[in-house]
PDB file of C-alpha atoms in Angstrom:
ATOM      1  CA  MET A 202      44.883  -7.486 -23.106  1.00 75.00           C
ATOM      2  CA  GLU A 203      41.936  -7.785 -20.374  1.00 86.00           C
ATOM      3  CA  ILE A 204      39.809  -5.108 -19.960  1.00 92.00           C
ATOM      4  CA  ASP A 205      38.236  -4.337 -16.229  1.00 95.00           C
ATOM      5  CA  ARG A 206      34.699  -3.215 -15.423  1.00 95.00           C
ATOM      6  CA  ILE A 207      36.199   0.413 -15.415  1.00 96.00           C
ATOM      7  CA  ASP A 208      37.556   0.188 -18.796  1.00 97.00           C
ATOM      8  CA  ARG A 209      34.365  -1.145 -20.172  1.00 96.00           C
ATOM      9  CA  LYS A 210      33.024   1.932 -18.512  1.00 96.00           C
ATOM     10  CA  ILE A 211      35.594   4.446 -19.996  1.00 97.00           C
ATOM     11  CA  LEU A 212      34.672   2.633 -23.620  1.00 97.00           C
ATOM     12  CA  VAL A 213      30.893   2.700 -23.294  1.00 96.00           C
ATOM     13  CA  ALA A 214      31.169   6.345 -22.534  1.00 96.00           C
ATOM     14  CA  LEU A 215      33.426   7.212 -25.467  1.00 97.00           C
ATOM     15  CA  GLN A 216      31.271   5.188 -27.729  1.00 95.00           C
ATOM     16  CA  GLN A 217      28.690   7.630 -27.138  1.00 94.00           C
ATOM     17  CA  ASN A 218      30.731  10.828 -26.938  1.00 94.00           C
ATOM     18  CA  ASN A 219      34.153  10.588 -27.479  1.00 94.00           C
ATOM     19  CA  ARG A 220      34.598  14.322 -26.940  1.00 95.00           C
ATOM     20  CA  ILE A 221      33.632  14.021 -23.272  1.00 97.00           C
ATOM     21  CA  PRO A 222      35.976  16.089 -21.499  1.00 97.00           C
ATOM     22  CA  ASN A 223      38.584  13.983 -19.319  1.00 97.00           C
ATOM     23  CA  MET A 224      37.276  15.551 -16.172  1.00 97.00           C
ATOM     24  CA  GLU A 225      33.678  14.497 -16.604  1.00 97.00           C
ATOM     25  CA  LEU A 226      34.748  11.029 -17.959  1.00 98.00           C
ATOM     26  CA  ALA A 227      36.718  10.413 -14.796  1.00 98.00           C
ATOM     27  CA  GLU A 228      33.800  11.549 -12.778  1.00 98.00           C
ATOM     28  CA  LEU A 229      31.614   8.993 -14.511  1.00 97.00           C
ATOM     29  CA  VAL A 230      33.457   6.260 -14.146  1.00 97.00           C
ATOM     30  CA  GLY A 231      34.678   7.128 -10.541  1.00 97.00           C
ATOM     31  CA  LEU A 232      38.407   7.468 -11.083  1.00 97.00           C
ATOM     32  CA  SER A 233      40.690  10.642 -10.601  1.00 97.00           C
ATOM     33  CA  PRO A 234      41.294  12.556 -13.877  1.00 97.00           C
ATOM     34  CA  PRO A 235      45.004  11.517 -13.848  1.00 98.00           C
ATOM     35  CA  ALA A 236      44.169   7.691 -13.640  1.00 98.00           C
ATOM     36  CA  CYS A 237      41.273   7.990 -16.038  1.00 98.00           C
ATOM     37  CA  LEU A 238      43.497   9.759 -18.555  1.00 98.00           C
ATOM     38  CA  LYS A 239      46.197   7.151 -18.582  1.00 98.00           C
ATOM     39  CA  ARG A 240      43.795   4.511 -18.873  1.00 97.00           C
ATOM     40  CA  VAL A 241      42.194   6.138 -21.862  1.00 97.00           C
ATOM     41  CA  LYS A 242      46.047   6.714 -23.211  1.00 97.00           C
ATOM     42  CA  ARG A 243      46.292   2.711 -22.597  1.00 97.00           C
ATOM     43  CA  LEU A 244      43.456   1.806 -24.206  1.00 97.00           C
ATOM     44  CA  ARG A 245      44.914   3.635 -27.318  1.00 96.00           C
ATOM     45  CA  GLU A 246      48.309   2.368 -27.443  1.00 96.00           C
ATOM     46  CA  GLU A 247      46.917  -1.323 -26.894  1.00 96.00           C
ATOM     47  CA  LYS A 248      44.651  -0.500 -29.917  1.00 96.00           C
ATOM     48  CA  ILE A 249      41.548  -1.148 -27.894  1.00 96.00           C
ATOM     49  CA  ILE A 250      40.408   2.054 -29.312  1.00 97.00           C
ATOM     50  CA  ILE A 251      41.488   2.274 -32.947  1.00 95.00           C
ATOM     51  CA  GLY A 252      40.245   5.659 -34.164  1.00 93.00           C
ATOM     52  CA  ASP A 253      38.176   8.559 -33.333  1.00 92.00           C
ATOM     53  CA  VAL A 254      35.825   9.609 -36.155  1.00 90.00           C
ATOM     54  CA  ALA A 255      33.212  12.158 -36.796  1.00 89.00           C
ATOM     55  CA  ILE A 256      29.908  10.382 -37.946  1.00 88.00           C
ATOM     56  CA  ILE A 257      28.274  12.429 -40.771  1.00 87.00           C
ATOM     57  CA  ASN A 258      24.886  12.358 -41.903  1.00 86.00           C
ATOM     58  CA  PRO A 259      25.098  10.952 -45.172  1.00 83.00           C
ATOM     59  CA  GLU A 260      21.906  12.717 -46.496  1.00 82.00           C
ATOM     60  CA  LEU A 261      23.147  16.147 -45.375  1.00 86.00           C
ATOM     61  CA  ALA A 262      26.454  15.265 -47.101  1.00 84.00           C
ATOM     62  CA  GLY A 263      24.890  14.453 -50.358  1.00 84.00           C
ATOM     63  CA  SER A 264      24.832  10.471 -50.304  1.00 80.00           C
ATOM     64  CA  THR A 265      20.935   9.720 -50.397  1.00 87.00           C
ATOM     65  CA  MET A 266      21.369   6.106 -51.650  1.00 95.00           C
ATOM     66  CA  THR A 267      22.737   3.201 -49.506  1.00 96.00           C
ATOM     67  CA  LEU A 268      23.002  -0.431 -51.309  1.00 97.00           C
ATOM     68  CA  ILE A 269      24.089  -3.606 -50.187  1.00 98.00           C
ATOM     69  CA  VAL A 270      26.049  -5.477 -52.773  1.00 98.00           C
ATOM     70  CA  SER A 271      26.792  -9.260 -52.435  1.00 98.00           C
ATOM     71  CA  VAL A 272      29.925 -10.289 -54.608  1.00 98.00           C
ATOM     72  CA  GLU A 273      30.692 -13.769 -55.813  1.00 98.00           C
ATOM     73  CA  MET A 274      34.015 -14.350 -56.960  1.00 97.00           C
ATOM     74  CA  GLU A 275      34.890 -16.571 -60.141  1.00 95.00           C
ATOM     75  CA  ARG A 276      37.036 -18.909 -57.945  1.00 92.00           C
ATOM     76  CA  ASP A 277      37.931 -19.274 -54.236  1.00 90.00           C
ATOM     77  CA  ARG A 278      41.753 -18.332 -54.187  1.00 93.00           C
ATOM     78  CA  ALA A 279      43.449 -15.945 -51.812  1.00 94.00           C
ATOM     79  CA  ASP A 280      45.507 -14.056 -54.527  1.00 95.00           C
ATOM     80  CA  ILE A 281      41.928 -13.007 -56.452  1.00 96.00           C
ATOM     81  CA  TYR A 282      40.446 -12.367 -52.840  1.00 97.00           C
ATOM     82  CA  GLN A 283      43.229 -10.010 -52.397  1.00 97.00           C
ATOM     83  CA  ILE A 284      43.183  -8.074 -55.286  1.00 96.00           C
ATOM     84  CA  PHE A 285      39.441  -7.662 -55.023  1.00 98.00           C
ATOM     85  CA  ARG A 286      40.323  -6.012 -51.044  1.00 98.00           C
ATOM     86  CA  LYS A 287      42.797  -3.889 -52.297  1.00 97.00           C
ATOM     87  CA  SER A 288      40.286  -2.488 -55.321  1.00 97.00           C
ATOM     88  CA  ILE A 289      37.398  -2.033 -52.555  1.00 98.00           C
ATOM     89  CA  LEU A 290      39.853  -0.082 -50.201  1.00 98.00           C
ATOM     90  CA  LYS A 291      40.078   2.416 -53.072  1.00 97.00           C
ATOM     91  CA  ALA A 292      36.929   2.765 -53.790  1.00 98.00           C
ATOM     92  CA  PRO A 293      35.031   5.907 -51.604  1.00 96.00           C
ATOM     93  CA  GLU A 294      31.634   4.764 -52.202  1.00 96.00           C
ATOM     94  CA  VAL A 295      32.125   1.761 -50.287  1.00 97.00           C
ATOM     95  CA  THR A 296      31.885   2.363 -46.727  1.00 95.00           C
ATOM     96  CA  GLN A 297      31.864  -1.118 -45.262  1.00 97.00           C
ATOM     97  CA  CYS A 298      33.153  -4.286 -46.630  1.00 98.00           C
ATOM     98  CA  TYR A 299      32.994  -7.636 -45.223  1.00 98.00           C
ATOM     99  CA  GLN A 300      34.304 -11.277 -46.624  1.00 97.00           C
ATOM    100  CA  ILE A 301      31.586 -13.484 -45.888  1.00 97.00           C
ATOM    101  CA  SER A 302      30.704 -17.474 -45.970  1.00 96.00           C
ATOM    102  CA  GLY A 303      27.733 -18.794 -47.727  1.00 94.00           C
ATOM    103  CA  SER A 304      26.647 -18.060 -51.599  1.00 94.00           C
ATOM    104  CA  TYR A 305      28.538 -14.923 -51.716  1.00 97.00           C
ATOM    105  CA  ASP A 306      32.069 -14.352 -50.963  1.00 97.00           C
ATOM    106  CA  PHE A 307      31.887 -10.344 -50.076  1.00 98.00           C
ATOM    107  CA  MET A 308      29.040  -8.223 -48.900  1.00 98.00           C
ATOM    108  CA  LEU A 309      29.506  -4.379 -49.533  1.00 98.00           C
ATOM    109  CA  VAL A 310      27.775  -1.380 -48.295  1.00 97.00           C
ATOM    110  CA  VAL A 311      27.730   1.186 -50.788  1.00 97.00           C
ATOM    111  CA  THR A 312      26.776   4.867 -50.176  1.00 95.00           C
ATOM    112  CA  VAL A 313      26.106   7.015 -53.096  1.00 96.00           C
ATOM    113  CA  LYS A 314      24.182  10.156 -54.329  1.00 95.00           C
ATOM    114  CA  ASP A 315      21.972   8.573 -56.982  1.00 95.00           C
ATOM    115  CA  ILE A 316      21.510   5.444 -59.220  1.00 96.00           C
ATOM    116  CA  GLN A 317      23.724   7.213 -62.002  1.00 97.00           C
ATOM    117  CA  ALA A 318      26.505   7.470 -59.261  1.00 97.00           C
ATOM    118  CA  TYR A 319      25.978   3.687 -58.306  1.00 98.00           C
ATOM    119  CA  GLU A 320      26.145   2.755 -62.095  1.00 98.00           C
ATOM    120  CA  HIS A 321      29.704   4.674 -62.471  1.00 98.00           C
ATOM    121  CA  PHE A 322      30.887   2.837 -59.523  1.00 98.00           C
ATOM    122  CA  VAL A 323      29.731  -0.499 -60.930  1.00 98.00           C
ATOM    123  CA  GLU A 324      31.423   0.211 -64.141  1.00 98.00           C
ATOM    124  CA  ARG A 325      34.634   1.587 -62.669  1.00 97.00           C
ATOM    125  CA  VAL A 326      34.907  -1.182 -59.978  1.00 97.00           C
ATOM    126  CA  LEU A 327      32.993  -4.195 -60.281  1.00 98.00           C
ATOM    127  CA  HIS A 328      32.823  -4.751 -64.065  1.00 97.00           C
ATOM    128  CA  THR A 329      36.480  -4.268 -64.443  1.00 96.00           C
ATOM    129  CA  ASP A 330      37.334  -6.926 -62.125  1.00 96.00           C
ATOM    130  CA  LEU A 331      37.416  -9.730 -64.290  1.00 95.00           C
ATOM    131  CA  ASN A 332      37.340 -12.161 -61.313  1.00 96.00           C
ATOM    132  CA  ILE A 333      33.794 -11.464 -60.157  1.00 97.00           C
ATOM    133  CA  ARG A 334      31.551 -14.078 -61.138  1.00 97.00           C
ATOM    134  CA  LYS A 335      28.449 -12.088 -60.647  1.00 97.00           C
ATOM    135  CA  PHE A 336      27.080  -9.605 -57.731  1.00 98.00           C
ATOM    136  CA  HIS A 337      23.729  -8.737 -56.771  1.00 98.00           C
ATOM    137  CA  THR A 338      22.324  -5.230 -55.522  1.00 98.00           C
ATOM    138  CA  SER A 339      19.395  -4.579 -52.836  1.00 98.00           C
ATOM    139  CA  VAL A 340      18.555  -1.224 -52.283  1.00 97.00           C
ATOM    140  CA  SER A 341      18.056   0.304 -49.002  1.00 96.00           C
ATOM    141  CA  MET A 342      14.498   1.753 -48.483  1.00 94.00           C
ATOM    142  CA  ARG A 343      15.037   2.744 -44.573  1.00 92.00           C
ATOM    143  CA  THR A 344      17.910   2.604 -42.222  1.00 90.00           C
ATOM    144  CA  VAL A 345      16.260   0.788 -39.230  1.00 93.00           C
ATOM    145  CA  LYS A 346      19.600   0.748 -36.989  1.00 93.00           C
ATOM    146  CA  PHE A 347      23.046   1.948 -37.450  1.00 91.00           C
ATOM    147  CA  SER A 348      25.484   2.055 -34.879  1.00 91.00           C
ATOM    148  CA  THR A 349      29.425   1.723 -34.347  1.00 91.00           C
ATOM    149  CA  ALA A 350      29.294   0.752 -30.900  1.00 92.00           C
ATOM    150  CA  VAL A 351      30.677  -2.390 -29.834  1.00 93.00           C
ATOM    151  CA  ASP A 352      28.674  -4.098 -27.129  1.00 93.00           C
ATOM    152  CA  LEU A 353      30.814  -4.273 -24.126  1.00 91.00           C
ATOM    153  CA  GLU A 354      28.265  -5.764 -21.493  1.00 80.00           C
ATOM    154  CA  GLU A 355      29.886  -8.439 -19.507  1.00 71.00           C
ATOM    155  CA  SER A 356      28.391 -12.174 -19.697  1.00 52.00           C
TER     156      SER A 356
END
């Protein structure tokens, strides 16, 4: 689906605040409220907008450690990757998982309350997967940038 300049303006505004009232959004993007509502509905139906979420401060929710875990699988096989992806989808500590190229096969972002919780995750998820050759953990010392927004500037 093609998105035009007005769709982009709508998406930029909704990425900043998806609870903006339709009247306010319509005024911001230069549409009538019914036309704006129709566009937002179409953006959702066509899966340009795939979800609406509340972003929670992990520290206030009790998760104070963010770890970046690089995982190398034993073999380069689709069935092994599929099994690993399924196990990661079930692990609530993993907030992001990327299948990557290079020295490692997957990169995980893991958020936990403390090192003991991470050790429990490692024992429960990583050490039980016999297809993992090795993994490397880096501890985030500080979040420099965190955003869920997609850049919609036209080139």
